[in-house]
PDB file of C-alpha atoms in Angstrom:
ATOM      1  CA  MET A   1     -71.768  84.104  34.625  1.00 45.00           C
ATOM      2  CA  HIS A   2     -69.595  86.647  33.054  1.00 52.00           C
ATOM      3  CA  ARG A   3     -66.899  84.182  32.105  1.00 50.00           C
ATOM      4  CA  ARG A   4     -69.495  81.841  30.575  1.00 54.00           C
ATOM      5  CA  LEU A   5     -70.977  84.715  28.558  1.00 58.00           C
ATOM      6  CA  ALA A   6     -67.628  85.885  27.343  1.00 53.00           C
ATOM      7  CA  ALA A   7     -66.734  82.370  26.142  1.00 51.00           C
ATOM      8  CA  ALA A   8     -70.049  81.911  24.491  1.00 54.00           C
ATOM      9  CA  LEU A   9     -69.546  85.228  22.593  1.00 55.00           C
ATOM     10  CA  LEU A  10     -66.061  84.393  21.433  1.00 48.00           C
ATOM     11  CA  GLY A  11     -67.207  84.447  17.844  1.00 48.00           C
ATOM     12  CA  LEU A  12     -68.162  88.059  18.117  1.00 49.00           C
ATOM     13  CA  ALA A  13     -64.587  89.104  18.932  1.00 44.00           C
ATOM     14  CA  THR A  14     -63.550  88.498  15.253  1.00 40.00           C
ATOM     15  CA  SER A  15     -66.230  90.767  13.835  1.00 43.00           C
ATOM     16  CA  ILE A  16     -65.466  93.635  16.204  1.00 43.00           C
ATOM     17  CA  ALA A  17     -61.672  93.525  16.145  1.00 41.00           C
ATOM     18  CA  ALA A  18     -61.419  95.428  12.953  1.00 42.00           C
ATOM     19  CA  ALA A  19     -63.596  98.325  14.116  1.00 45.00           C
ATOM     20  CA  ASP A  20     -62.199 101.837  13.857  1.00 47.00           C
ATOM     21  CA  GLU A  21     -60.988 102.481  17.313  1.00 48.00           C
ATOM     22  CA  GLY A  22     -60.407 106.167  16.485  1.00 60.00           C
ATOM     23  CA  ALA A  23     -64.217 106.807  16.545  1.00 83.00           C
ATOM     24  CA  PHE A  24     -66.497 106.781  19.661  1.00 90.00           C
ATOM     25  CA  SER A  25     -69.056 104.730  17.670  1.00 93.00           C
ATOM     26  CA  THR A  26     -69.099 102.702  14.456  1.00 95.00           C
ATOM     27  CA  PRO A  27     -71.993 101.045  12.577  1.00 96.00           C
ATOM     28  CA  PHE A  28     -72.682  97.560  13.694  1.00 96.00           C
ATOM     29  CA  SER A  29     -74.618  94.709  11.901  1.00 96.00           C
ATOM     30  CA  PHE A  30     -77.001  93.361  14.544  1.00 96.00           C
ATOM     31  CA  ALA A  31     -79.853  91.848  12.462  1.00 92.00           C
ATOM     32  CA  PRO A  32     -79.275  88.959  10.081  1.00 91.00           C
ATOM     33  CA  ALA A  33     -79.934  89.565   6.408  1.00 82.00           C
ATOM     34  CA  HIS A  34     -82.968  87.350   6.459  1.00 78.00           C
ATOM     35  CA  ALA A  35     -84.633  89.137   9.474  1.00 76.00           C
ATOM     36  CA  ALA A  36     -88.298  89.289   9.115  1.00 66.00           C
ATOM     37  CA  ALA A  37     -89.646  92.771   8.569  1.00 65.00           C
ATOM     38  CA  SER A  38     -93.356  91.879   9.164  1.00 66.00           C
ATOM     39  CA  GLY A  39     -93.384  91.507  13.006  1.00 86.00           C
ATOM     40  CA  PRO A  40     -94.185  94.135  15.666  1.00 95.00           C
ATOM     41  CA  VAL A  41     -90.484  94.793  16.349  1.00 96.00           C
ATOM     42  CA  ARG A  42     -88.172  96.221  13.631  1.00 95.00           C
ATOM     43  CA  GLU A  43     -84.477  96.818  14.029  1.00 96.00           C
ATOM     44  CA  CYS A  44     -83.650 100.556  13.092  1.00 96.00           C
ATOM     45  CA  GLY A  45     -79.899 100.591  13.265  1.00 97.00           C
ATOM     46  CA  ALA A  46     -77.145  99.553  15.549  1.00 98.00           C
ATOM     47  CA  VAL A  47     -73.709 100.942  16.509  1.00 97.00           C
ATOM     48  CA  ARG A  48     -70.746  99.751  18.587  1.00 96.00           C
ATOM     49  CA  LEU A  49     -69.474 102.125  21.288  1.00 95.00           C
ATOM     50  CA  HIS A  50     -65.743 101.967  21.733  1.00 89.00           C
ATOM     51  CA  GLY A  51     -64.147 101.993  25.209  1.00 72.00           C
ATOM     52  CA  ALA A  52     -62.551 105.373  24.779  1.00 63.00           C
ATOM     53  CA  ARG A  53     -61.650 107.008  28.085  1.00 59.00           C
ATOM     54  CA  ALA A  54     -63.822 110.051  28.869  1.00 55.00           C
ATOM     55  CA  ALA A  55     -63.328 112.063  32.089  1.00 54.00           C
ATOM     56  CA  GLY A  56     -61.012 109.394  33.279  1.00 59.00           C
ATOM     57  CA  GLU A  57     -63.481 106.502  32.976  1.00 64.00           C
ATOM     58  CA  PRO A  58     -63.672 104.000  30.119  1.00 72.00           C
ATOM     59  CA  VAL A  59     -67.147 103.562  28.619  1.00 86.00           C
ATOM     60  CA  HIS A  60     -67.699  99.959  29.659  1.00 90.00           C
ATOM     61  CA  GLU A  61     -70.213  97.701  31.394  1.00 93.00           C
ATOM     62  CA  LEU A  62     -73.311  99.772  30.530  1.00 96.00           C
ATOM     63  CA  SER A  63     -76.233  98.060  32.300  1.00 96.00           C
ATOM     64  CA  ALA A  64     -79.183 100.478  31.883  1.00 98.00           C
ATOM     65  CA  LEU A  65     -80.475 103.418  29.774  1.00 99.00           C
ATOM     66  CA  ALA A  66     -82.840 106.319  30.167  1.00 99.00           C
ATOM     67  CA  TRP A  67     -83.793 108.997  27.632  1.00 99.00           C
ATOM     68  CA  ASP A  68     -84.153 112.631  28.617  1.00 99.00           C
ATOM     69  CA  ALA A  69     -86.252 114.277  25.941  1.00 98.00           C
ATOM     70  CA  ASP A  70     -86.002 117.751  27.529  1.00 98.00           C
ATOM     71  CA  GLU A  71     -82.189 117.713  27.562  1.00 98.00           C
ATOM     72  CA  ASP A  72     -81.865 115.696  24.266  1.00 98.00           C
ATOM     73  CA  ARG A  73     -79.507 113.145  25.798  1.00 98.00           C
ATOM     74  CA  LEU A  74     -79.296 109.539  26.621  1.00 99.00           C
ATOM     75  CA  TYR A  75     -78.127 108.452  30.063  1.00 99.00           C
ATOM     76  CA  ALA A  76     -76.227 105.146  30.201  1.00 98.00           C
ATOM     77  CA  LEU A  77     -75.556 103.644  33.606  1.00 98.00           C
ATOM     78  CA  SER A  78     -72.428 101.611  34.286  1.00 95.00           C
ATOM     79  CA  ASP A  79     -72.244  98.958  36.873  1.00 91.00           C
ATOM     80  CA  ARG A  80     -68.841 100.485  37.657  1.00 92.00           C
ATOM     81  CA  GLY A  81     -70.758 103.305  39.268  1.00 95.00           C
ATOM     82  CA  TYR A  82     -70.792 106.170  36.762  1.00 94.00           C
ATOM     83  CA  ILE A  83     -73.316 107.817  34.346  1.00 97.00           C
ATOM     84  CA  VAL A  84     -72.466 108.414  30.776  1.00 96.00           C
ATOM     85  CA  HIS A  85     -74.290 111.176  28.857  1.00 97.00           C
ATOM     86  CA  LEU A  86     -74.755 110.359  25.155  1.00 97.00           C
ATOM     87  CA  ARG A  87     -76.536 111.799  22.245  1.00 98.00           C
ATOM     88  CA  PRO A  88     -77.727 109.272  19.481  1.00 98.00           C
ATOM     89  CA  ARG A  89     -77.554 110.432  15.930  1.00 98.00           C
ATOM     90  CA  PHE A  90     -79.943 109.181  13.191  1.00 98.00           C
ATOM     91  CA  ARG A  91     -79.538 109.267   9.514  1.00 97.00           C
ATOM     92  CA  GLY A  92     -82.472 108.150   7.103  1.00 96.00           C
ATOM     93  CA  GLY A  93     -84.489 107.074  10.048  1.00 95.00           C
ATOM     94  CA  ARG A  94     -81.748 104.653  11.356  1.00 97.00           C
ATOM     95  CA  LEU A  95     -79.405 104.947  14.209  1.00 98.00           C
ATOM     96  CA  HIS A  96     -76.061 105.953  12.640  1.00 97.00           C
ATOM     97  CA  SER A  97     -73.640 107.216  15.414  1.00 97.00           C
ATOM     98  CA  VAL A  98     -73.398 108.324  18.991  1.00 96.00           C
ATOM     99  CA  GLU A  99     -71.734 111.401  20.507  1.00 94.00           C
ATOM    100  CA  HIS A 100     -70.231 111.204  23.927  1.00 93.00           C
ATOM    101  CA  LEU A 101     -71.160 114.335  25.939  1.00 94.00           C
ATOM    102  CA  ALA A 102     -69.985 113.711  29.563  1.00 93.00           C
ATOM    103  CA  THR A 103     -69.194 111.036  32.195  1.00 93.00           C
ATOM    104  CA  TYR A 104     -69.891 111.502  35.977  1.00 95.00           C
ATOM    105  CA  PRO A 105     -69.240 109.115  38.864  1.00 96.00           C
ATOM    106  CA  LEU A 106     -72.082 108.384  41.277  1.00 97.00           C
ATOM    107  CA  LEU A 107     -71.148 110.100  44.589  1.00 98.00           C
ATOM    108  CA  ASP A 108     -71.817 109.372  48.180  1.00 96.00           C
ATOM    109  CA  SER A 109     -73.091 111.994  50.736  1.00 95.00           C
ATOM    110  CA  ARG A 110     -69.410 113.121  51.231  1.00 96.00           C
ATOM    111  CA  GLY A 111     -68.963 113.895  47.489  1.00 97.00           C
ATOM    112  CA  GLN A 112     -66.756 110.825  46.933  1.00 97.00           C
ATOM    113  CA  PRO A 113     -67.267 108.106  44.335  1.00 96.00           C
ATOM    114  CA  LEU A 114     -69.059 105.117  45.616  1.00 96.00           C
ATOM    115  CA  PRO A 115     -66.778 102.329  46.850  1.00 95.00           C
ATOM    116  CA  ARG A 116     -66.554  99.177  44.806  1.00 92.00           C
ATOM    117  CA  ASP A 117     -68.784  97.044  47.129  1.00 90.00           C
ATOM    118  CA  LEU A 118     -71.702  99.567  46.756  1.00 93.00           C
ATOM    119  CA  ARG A 119     -71.522 100.713  43.163  1.00 93.00           C
ATOM    120  CA  ASP A 120     -73.098  97.807  41.183  1.00 92.00           C
ATOM    121  CA  ALA A 121     -75.730  99.892  39.462  1.00 95.00           C
ATOM    122  CA  GLU A 122     -78.115  97.937  37.318  1.00 96.00           C
ATOM    123  CA  GLY A 123     -81.397  99.818  36.723  1.00 97.00           C
ATOM    124  CA  LEU A 124     -82.144 103.465  35.796  1.00 98.00           C
ATOM    125  CA  VAL A 125     -85.201 105.766  35.490  1.00 99.00           C
ATOM    126  CA  ALA A 126     -85.177 109.494  34.420  1.00 99.00           C
ATOM    127  CA  ARG A 127     -87.876 111.322  36.151  1.00 98.00           C
ATOM    128  CA  ARG A 128     -89.361 114.653  34.851  1.00 97.00           C
ATOM    129  CA  ALA A 129     -87.534 114.040  31.560  1.00 97.00           C
ATOM    130  CA  ARG A 130     -90.451 114.638  29.334  1.00 96.00           C
ATOM    131  CA  ASN A 131     -92.170 117.653  30.895  1.00 96.00           C
ATOM    132  CA  GLY A 132     -90.862 120.323  28.679  1.00 96.00           C
ATOM    133  CA  ARG A 133     -88.681 121.855  31.394  1.00 96.00           C
ATOM    134  CA  ARG A 134     -84.973 121.777  31.339  1.00 97.00           C
ATOM    135  CA  GLY A 135     -82.843 121.339  34.414  1.00 96.00           C
ATOM    136  CA  ASP A 136     -85.178 119.365  36.616  1.00 97.00           C
ATOM    137  CA  THR A 137     -84.393 115.826  35.709  1.00 98.00           C
ATOM    138  CA  GLU A 138     -83.807 113.321  38.492  1.00 99.00           C
ATOM    139  CA  LEU A 139     -82.243 109.904  37.940  1.00 99.00           C
ATOM    140  CA  VAL A 140     -83.232 106.925  40.097  1.00 99.00           C
ATOM    141  CA  VAL A 141     -80.720 104.043  40.263  1.00 98.00           C
ATOM    142  CA  ALA A 142     -81.362 100.413  41.358  1.00 97.00           C
ATOM    143  CA  PHE A 143     -78.283  98.786  42.890  1.00 96.00           C
ATOM    144  CA  GLU A 144     -77.831  95.075  42.772  1.00 93.00           C
ATOM    145  CA  ILE A 145     -75.466  94.535  45.692  1.00 87.00           C
ATOM    146  CA  ALA A 146     -76.847  95.888  48.945  1.00 90.00           C
ATOM    147  CA  PRO A 147     -80.263  96.260  47.120  1.00 95.00           C
ATOM    148  CA  ARG A 148     -81.628  99.784  47.137  1.00 96.00           C
ATOM    149  CA  LEU A 149     -83.093 102.571  45.121  1.00 98.00           C
ATOM    150  CA  MET A 150     -81.299 105.964  45.138  1.00 98.00           C
ATOM    151  CA  ALA A 151     -81.937 109.256  43.501  1.00 98.00           C
ATOM    152  CA  TYR A 152     -79.235 111.321  41.790  1.00 99.00           C
ATOM    153  CA  THR A 153     -78.845 114.438  39.797  1.00 99.00           C
ATOM    154  CA  PRO A 154     -77.689 113.690  36.190  1.00 99.00           C
ATOM    155  CA  GLN A 155     -74.158 114.691  37.348  1.00 98.00           C
ATOM    156  CA  GLY A 156     -74.105 111.977  39.980  1.00 98.00           C
ATOM    157  CA  ARG A 157     -74.859 113.908  43.051  1.00 98.00           C
ATOM    158  CA  PRO A 158     -77.071 111.992  45.654  1.00 98.00           C
ATOM    159  CA  ARG A 159     -80.619 113.144  46.430  1.00 97.00           C
ATOM    160  CA  GLY A 160     -81.600 110.508  48.815  1.00 96.00           C
ATOM    161  CA  GLY A 161     -83.186 106.988  48.984  1.00 96.00           C
ATOM    162  CA  GLN A 162     -86.391 105.795  47.425  1.00 96.00           C
ATOM    163  CA  ALA A 163     -88.702 103.145  48.865  1.00 94.00           C
ATOM    164  CA  LEU A 164     -87.998  99.700  47.719  1.00 95.00           C
ATOM    165  CA  PRO A 165     -90.747  96.914  47.674  1.00 92.00           C
ATOM    166  CA  ARG A 166     -90.534  95.228  51.084  1.00 90.00           C
ATOM    167  CA  GLU A 167     -89.688  91.750  49.700  1.00 92.00           C
ATOM    168  CA  LEU A 168     -86.640  93.164  47.862  1.00 94.00           C
ATOM    169  CA  GLU A 169     -84.945  94.816  50.882  1.00 93.00           C
ATOM    170  CA  ASP A 170     -83.327  91.612  52.335  1.00 90.00           C
ATOM    171  CA  SER A 171     -80.265  90.395  50.371  1.00 89.00           C
ATOM    172  CA  HIS A 172     -80.875  86.941  51.868  1.00 89.00           C
ATOM    173  CA  SER A 173     -84.098  86.649  49.899  1.00 91.00           C
ATOM    174  CA  TYR A 174     -82.242  86.402  46.493  1.00 89.00           C
ATOM    175  CA  ARG A 175     -80.693  83.380  44.828  1.00 86.00           C
ATOM    176  CA  GLY A 176     -77.211  84.849  44.929  1.00 79.00           C
ATOM    177  CA  SER A 177     -75.345  88.158  45.218  1.00 77.00           C
ATOM    178  CA  ASN A 178     -75.309  88.471  41.377  1.00 76.00           C
ATOM    179  CA  ARG A 179     -79.053  87.559  41.110  1.00 82.00           C
ATOM    180  CA  GLN A 180     -80.459  90.613  42.845  1.00 90.00           C
ATOM    181  CA  LEU A 181     -82.018  93.940  41.567  1.00 94.00           C
ATOM    182  CA  GLU A 182     -81.805  94.240  37.862  1.00 93.00           C
ATOM    183  CA  GLY A 183     -84.661  95.939  35.917  1.00 96.00           C
ATOM    184  CA  LEU A 184     -86.318  99.196  37.005  1.00 98.00           C
ATOM    185  CA  THR A 185     -89.072 101.345  35.460  1.00 98.00           C
ATOM    186  CA  ASP A 186     -91.636 103.982  36.643  1.00 98.00           C
ATOM    187  CA  SER A 187     -95.421 103.384  36.462  1.00 96.00           C
ATOM    188  CA  ALA A 188     -97.917 106.254  36.591  1.00 93.00           C
ATOM    189  CA  ASP A 189    -100.364 104.166  38.717  1.00 94.00           C
ATOM    190  CA  HIS A 190     -98.066 101.947  40.943  1.00 96.00           C
ATOM    191  CA  GLY A 191     -94.794 103.928  41.327  1.00 97.00           C
ATOM    192  CA  PHE A 192     -91.480 102.225  40.592  1.00 98.00           C
ATOM    193  CA  VAL A 193     -91.560  98.678  39.250  1.00 98.00           C
ATOM    194  CA  VAL A 194     -88.599  96.462  39.937  1.00 97.00           C
ATOM    195  CA  VAL A 195     -87.555  92.920  38.819  1.00 97.00           C
ATOM    196  CA  PRO A 196     -84.727  90.812  40.236  1.00 96.00           C
ATOM    197  CA  GLU A 197     -82.546  89.021  37.817  1.00 94.00           C
ATOM    198  CA  ARG A 198     -83.744  85.612  39.150  1.00 94.00           C
ATOM    199  CA  PRO A 199     -86.876  84.787  41.107  1.00 93.00           C
ATOM    200  CA  LEU A 200     -86.616  85.242  44.909  1.00 94.00           C
ATOM    201  CA  LEU A 201     -86.186  82.066  46.980  1.00 92.00           C
ATOM    202  CA  ASP A 202     -89.846  82.078  47.967  1.00 90.00           C
ATOM    203  CA  ALA A 203     -91.264  83.219  44.663  1.00 89.00           C
ATOM    204  CA  PRO A 204     -93.538  80.953  42.599  1.00 83.00           C
ATOM    205  CA  ALA A 205     -91.557  78.423  40.565  1.00 79.00           C
ATOM    206  CA  GLY A 206     -91.304  78.964  36.822  1.00 88.00           C
ATOM    207  CA  GLN A 207     -92.579  82.490  36.959  1.00 94.00           C
ATOM    208  CA  VAL A 208     -91.266  86.077  36.679  1.00 96.00           C
ATOM    209  CA  THR A 209     -92.604  88.397  39.343  1.00 97.00           C
ATOM    210  CA  LEU A 210     -92.627  92.166  38.859  1.00 98.00           C
ATOM    211  CA  TYR A 211     -92.705  94.124  42.184  1.00 97.00           C
ATOM    212  CA  ALA A 212     -94.523  97.437  42.222  1.00 97.00           C
ATOM    213  CA  GLN A 213     -93.697 100.094  44.820  1.00 96.00           C
ATOM    214  CA  ASP A 214     -97.296 100.233  46.059  1.00 95.00           C
ATOM    215  CA  GLY A 215     -97.326  96.493  46.942  1.00 95.00           C
ATOM    216  CA  VAL A 216     -98.935  95.124  43.706  1.00 97.00           C
ATOM    217  CA  ARG A 217     -97.211  92.039  42.229  1.00 97.00           C
ATOM    218  CA  TRP A 218     -97.495  90.759  38.624  1.00 97.00           C
ATOM    219  CA  GLU A 219     -96.540  87.359  37.384  1.00 97.00           C
ATOM    220  CA  PHE A 220     -95.845  85.841  33.956  1.00 97.00           C
ATOM    221  CA  ARG A 221     -94.140  82.785  32.513  1.00 96.00           C
ATOM    222  CA  PRO A 222     -90.849  83.358  30.661  1.00 96.00           C
ATOM    223  CA  PHE A 223     -89.507  81.719  27.542  1.00 93.00           C
ATOM    224  CA  ASP A 224     -87.175  79.355  29.535  1.00 92.00           C
ATOM    225  CA  PRO A 225     -88.084  79.351  33.271  1.00 93.00           C
ATOM    226  CA  PRO A 226     -85.026  77.279  34.473  1.00 91.00           C
ATOM    227  CA  HIS A 227     -82.547  79.596  32.875  1.00 90.00           C
ATOM    228  CA  ALA A 228     -84.429  82.892  32.469  1.00 92.00           C
ATOM    229  CA  ALA A 229     -82.626  85.997  33.752  1.00 94.00           C
ATOM    230  CA  MET A 230     -84.704  89.220  33.654  1.00 97.00           C
ATOM    231  CA  VAL A 231     -82.270  92.089  32.742  1.00 97.00           C
ATOM    232  CA  ALA A 232     -84.475  95.163  31.864  1.00 98.00           C
ATOM    233  CA  LEU A 233     -87.838  96.846  32.218  1.00 99.00           C
ATOM    234  CA  GLU A 234     -89.335  99.921  30.387  1.00 99.00           C
ATOM    235  CA  THR A 235     -92.705 101.496  30.318  1.00 98.00           C
ATOM    236  CA  MET A 236     -94.640 102.037  27.057  1.00 97.00           C
ATOM    237  CA  PRO A 237     -96.640 105.205  26.373  1.00 95.00           C
ATOM    238  CA  GLY A 238    -100.006 103.550  27.271  1.00 94.00           C
ATOM    239  CA  GLY A 239     -98.736 101.997  30.543  1.00 96.00           C
ATOM    240  CA  ASP A 240     -97.856  98.512  29.418  1.00 97.00           C
ATOM    241  CA  LEU A 241     -94.338  97.271  30.317  1.00 98.00           C
ATOM    242  CA  LEU A 242     -91.540  95.928  28.200  1.00 98.00           C
ATOM    243  CA  ALA A 243     -89.457  93.196  29.868  1.00 98.00           C
ATOM    244  CA  LEU A 244     -86.157  91.796  28.534  1.00 98.00           C
ATOM    245  CA  GLU A 245     -85.175  88.222  29.346  1.00 98.00           C
ATOM    246  CA  ARG A 246     -81.774  86.642  28.754  1.00 96.00           C
ATOM    247  CA  ARG A 247     -81.464  82.937  28.282  1.00 94.00           C
ATOM    248  CA  LEU A 248     -77.855  81.679  28.810  1.00 86.00           C
ATOM    249  CA  VAL A 249     -77.157  77.953  29.528  1.00 82.00           C
ATOM    250  CA  ASN A 250     -73.691  77.009  28.281  1.00 76.00           C
ATOM    251  CA  LEU A 251     -71.497  76.895  25.098  1.00 74.00           C
ATOM    252  CA  PHE A 252     -73.672  74.225  23.607  1.00 79.00           C
ATOM    253  CA  HIS A 253     -76.953  76.156  23.690  1.00 87.00           C
ATOM    254  CA  PRO A 254     -77.907  79.362  21.804  1.00 91.00           C
ATOM    255  CA  ILE A 255     -77.869  82.706  23.685  1.00 93.00           C
ATOM    256  CA  VAL A 256     -81.337  84.085  23.429  1.00 95.00           C
ATOM    257  CA  PHE A 257     -82.879  87.450  24.350  1.00 97.00           C
ATOM    258  CA  VAL A 258     -86.650  87.868  24.483  1.00 97.00           C
ATOM    259  CA  ILE A 259     -88.748  91.023  24.670  1.00 98.00           C
ATOM    260  CA  TYR A 260     -92.144  90.734  26.171  1.00 98.00           C
ATOM    261  CA  ARG A 261     -95.061  93.192  26.349  1.00 98.00           C
ATOM    262  CA  VAL A 262     -96.620  92.870  29.814  1.00 98.00           C
ATOM    263  CA  SER A 263    -100.081  94.223  30.524  1.00 97.00           C
ATOM    264  CA  PRO A 264    -100.220  95.007  34.300  1.00 96.00           C
ATOM    265  CA  GLY A 265    -103.542  94.729  36.115  1.00 91.00           C
ATOM    266  CA  ALA A 266    -104.929  96.963  38.853  1.00 92.00           C
ATOM    267  CA  GLY A 267    -104.279  94.143  41.410  1.00 94.00           C
ATOM    268  CA  SER A 268    -101.774  91.465  41.951  1.00 95.00           C
ATOM    269  CA  GLY A 269    -101.779  88.257  40.039  1.00 95.00           C
ATOM    270  CA  ALA A 270    -100.908  86.608  36.635  1.00 95.00           C
ATOM    271  CA  VAL A 271    -100.962  89.067  33.777  1.00 96.00           C
ATOM    272  CA  PRO A 272    -100.886  88.786  29.959  1.00 96.00           C
ATOM    273  CA  ALA A 273     -97.282  88.812  28.513  1.00 97.00           C
ATOM    274  CA  ARG A 274     -96.822  88.677  24.758  1.00 97.00           C
ATOM    275  CA  GLU A 275     -93.477  87.721  23.283  1.00 96.00           C
ATOM    276  CA  LEU A 276     -92.688  90.445  20.693  1.00 97.00           C
ATOM    277  CA  ALA A 277     -89.192  89.539  19.567  1.00 96.00           C
ATOM    278  CA  ARG A 278     -86.548  86.809  20.001  1.00 96.00           C
ATOM    279  CA  PHE A 279     -82.979  87.564  19.254  1.00 96.00           C
ATOM    280  CA  ASP A 280     -81.104  84.169  19.009  1.00 95.00           C
ATOM    281  CA  ASN A 281     -77.335  83.938  18.065  1.00 94.00           C
ATOM    282  CA  SER A 282     -77.987  80.591  16.350  1.00 93.00           C
ATOM    283  CA  ALA A 283     -80.460  82.461  13.979  1.00 93.00           C
ATOM    284  CA  GLY A 284     -77.828  85.025  12.977  1.00 94.00           C
ATOM    285  CA  TRP A 285     -78.504  87.764  15.449  1.00 95.00           C
ATOM    286  CA  ALA A 286     -75.253  89.383  16.706  1.00 94.00           C
ATOM    287  CA  VAL A 287     -76.227  89.359  20.330  1.00 93.00           C
ATOM    288  CA  ASP A 288     -74.112  90.544  23.279  1.00 94.00           C
ATOM    289  CA  ASN A 289     -75.009  90.815  26.935  1.00 93.00           C
ATOM    290  CA  PHE A 290     -77.964  93.067  26.549  1.00 97.00           C
ATOM    291  CA  GLU A 291     -79.075  94.616  29.831  1.00 96.00           C
ATOM    292  CA  GLY A 292     -80.508  98.079  29.225  1.00 97.00           C
ATOM    293  CA  LEU A 293     -83.755  99.167  27.446  1.00 99.00           C
ATOM    294  CA  ALA A 294     -85.078 102.753  27.090  1.00 99.00           C
ATOM    295  CA  ARG A 295     -87.975 104.457  25.295  1.00 98.00           C
ATOM    296  CA  TYR A 296     -86.581 107.003  22.820  1.00 98.00           C
ATOM    297  CA  GLY A 297     -89.751 108.141  21.146  1.00 92.00           C
ATOM    298  CA  ASP A 298     -93.385 107.032  20.949  1.00 89.00           C
ATOM    299  CA  SER A 299     -92.495 103.752  19.205  1.00 95.00           C
ATOM    300  CA  ARG A 300     -88.737 103.771  19.261  1.00 98.00           C
ATOM    301  CA  TYR A 301     -86.524 102.099  21.859  1.00 99.00           C
ATOM    302  CA  LEU A 302     -82.834 101.772  22.513  1.00 99.00           C
ATOM    303  CA  MET A 303     -81.116  98.669  23.846  1.00 99.00           C
ATOM    304  CA  VAL A 304     -77.580  98.374  25.132  1.00 98.00           C
ATOM    305  CA  SER A 305     -75.167  95.564  25.971  1.00 96.00           C
ATOM    306  CA  ASP A 306     -72.833  95.259  28.990  1.00 93.00           C
ATOM    307  CA  ASP A 307     -69.449  94.112  27.778  1.00 92.00           C
ATOM    308  CA  ASN A 308     -68.366  93.067  31.291  1.00 88.00           C
ATOM    309  CA  GLY A 309     -65.115  94.887  30.673  1.00 85.00           C
ATOM    310  CA  SER A 310     -64.089  91.977  28.405  1.00 87.00           C
ATOM    311  CA  ALA A 311     -62.067  92.203  25.233  1.00 84.00           C
ATOM    312  CA  LEU A 312     -64.291  89.346  23.819  1.00 86.00           C
ATOM    313  CA  GLN A 313     -67.364  91.378  24.135  1.00 90.00           C
ATOM    314  CA  ALA A 314     -68.712  94.693  22.864  1.00 92.00           C
ATOM    315  CA  THR A 315     -70.854  97.590  23.951  1.00 95.00           C
ATOM    316  CA  ILE A 316     -73.702  97.580  21.384  1.00 97.00           C
ATOM    317  CA  LEU A 317     -76.512 100.183  21.122  1.00 98.00           C
ATOM    318  CA  VAL A 318     -79.469  98.958  19.110  1.00 98.00           C
ATOM    319  CA  CYS A 319     -82.484 100.889  17.844  1.00 98.00           C
ATOM    320  CA  LEU A 320     -85.822  99.085  17.854  1.00 98.00           C
ATOM    321  CA  ASP A 321     -89.102 100.255  16.469  1.00 97.00           C
ATOM    322  CA  ILE A 322     -92.075  98.646  18.263  1.00 97.00           C
ATOM    323  CA  ASP A 323     -95.511  98.970  16.602  1.00 93.00           C
ATOM    324  CA  ASP A 324     -97.987  99.686  19.443  1.00 89.00           C
ATOM    325  CA  ALA A 325    -101.084  98.360  17.696  1.00 86.00           C
ATOM    326  CA  ARG A 326     -99.383  95.223  16.314  1.00 85.00           C
ATOM    327  CA  SER A 327     -97.673  94.443  19.547  1.00 88.00           C
ATOM    328  CA  ALA A 328    -100.670  94.557  21.843  1.00 87.00           C
ATOM    329  CA  PRO A 329    -101.420  91.301  23.783  1.00 79.00           C
TER     330      PRO A 329
END
C-alpha cells in the first residue's frame, strides 16, 4: 500500500523539492485555483512540515491529530510511536505556519520506548482538553498492530488500557495486518468510537461500520466500497461525526479523499452520512496520504498527511472550515 501510494504521488515530489528546508513549516498550495467557495467545506490554508529532527526523532509519518485548547497546542501522533507537540499559527484567518514545541516517545510500563512491533499508532483523542483547566489532559491512542486502546500523558507516559469494542479485539477478524484499527474519536453518549481501515471479515459488504465502546454499531455506504479505506474520525460540536475516506486503486485511477458528516443514532443500524467534500488529485487538489483529522475550533478542523517516511511524499497540514448549518445531513 505504501509503495503504491508513493508511486502515485510521484508528481508531488517536484512541487515540494524546492521548499525551504531551513524552516520547520512552509506555505503549501493544497486547493486548485478553481476550487468552489460555495460548498460547506472551505480550505483555510495549508503548510508543509519539514522532517527536521527534534528530540532525536524526525517529524514523519503523522497519522492522527488532537487539539488541546487548554494548553494551546496540537498533538500529532506518529505511527513510529511518538507524540509531536505543535502550535499552528494563523495570519489573516488562514493557517500560515507551525511551531514545533516538543517530541516525546510513547513509553511502556518500564519507561522504555515501545518496540517496533507494538508502536504502530494510528488514532488519537485528547480528553479533558477543553475544560478550562491546564495540566489534566490525557491522550488515548489506538494502535493498529496488536489492536488496543491505551491512555498516555502528553509526554508519552502510559496510564493504562481502555476498553476496545469486543469485535475489534481479535486481530484475526481483520482483512490484514495493515487493515486494522485506524480512526478514533470520543462521543459524549457512546464512549470511544473506532473504525478499522477496511471492514472486518464478517462485516456487511459494501458498508463502513463504526464501533462504539458501549456496543452500538453504525453503518453507512462509502464513495467507493471496493477500495474505500477509512483513515480518520472526529466529533463535531453537536455530536455528529466526521469520517475521512481514502480511495486508492492504482496509478491509473485518481487518488480521492472524501469527508462525510455522519449522524449517529441512539441504537445500531444504518445512519445518514452526507458527503461534504471530495479532494481528487485529478481535479487539481494536491493530495497526499491524509490520515489525521482534528477539530481546532467550533467550525475549524486540521487535517494531516502521513508521508510514510518517503522522499516522494510530504507531511501536509491543512486547515478546513466546515459550516455546521450548511453541512447538516
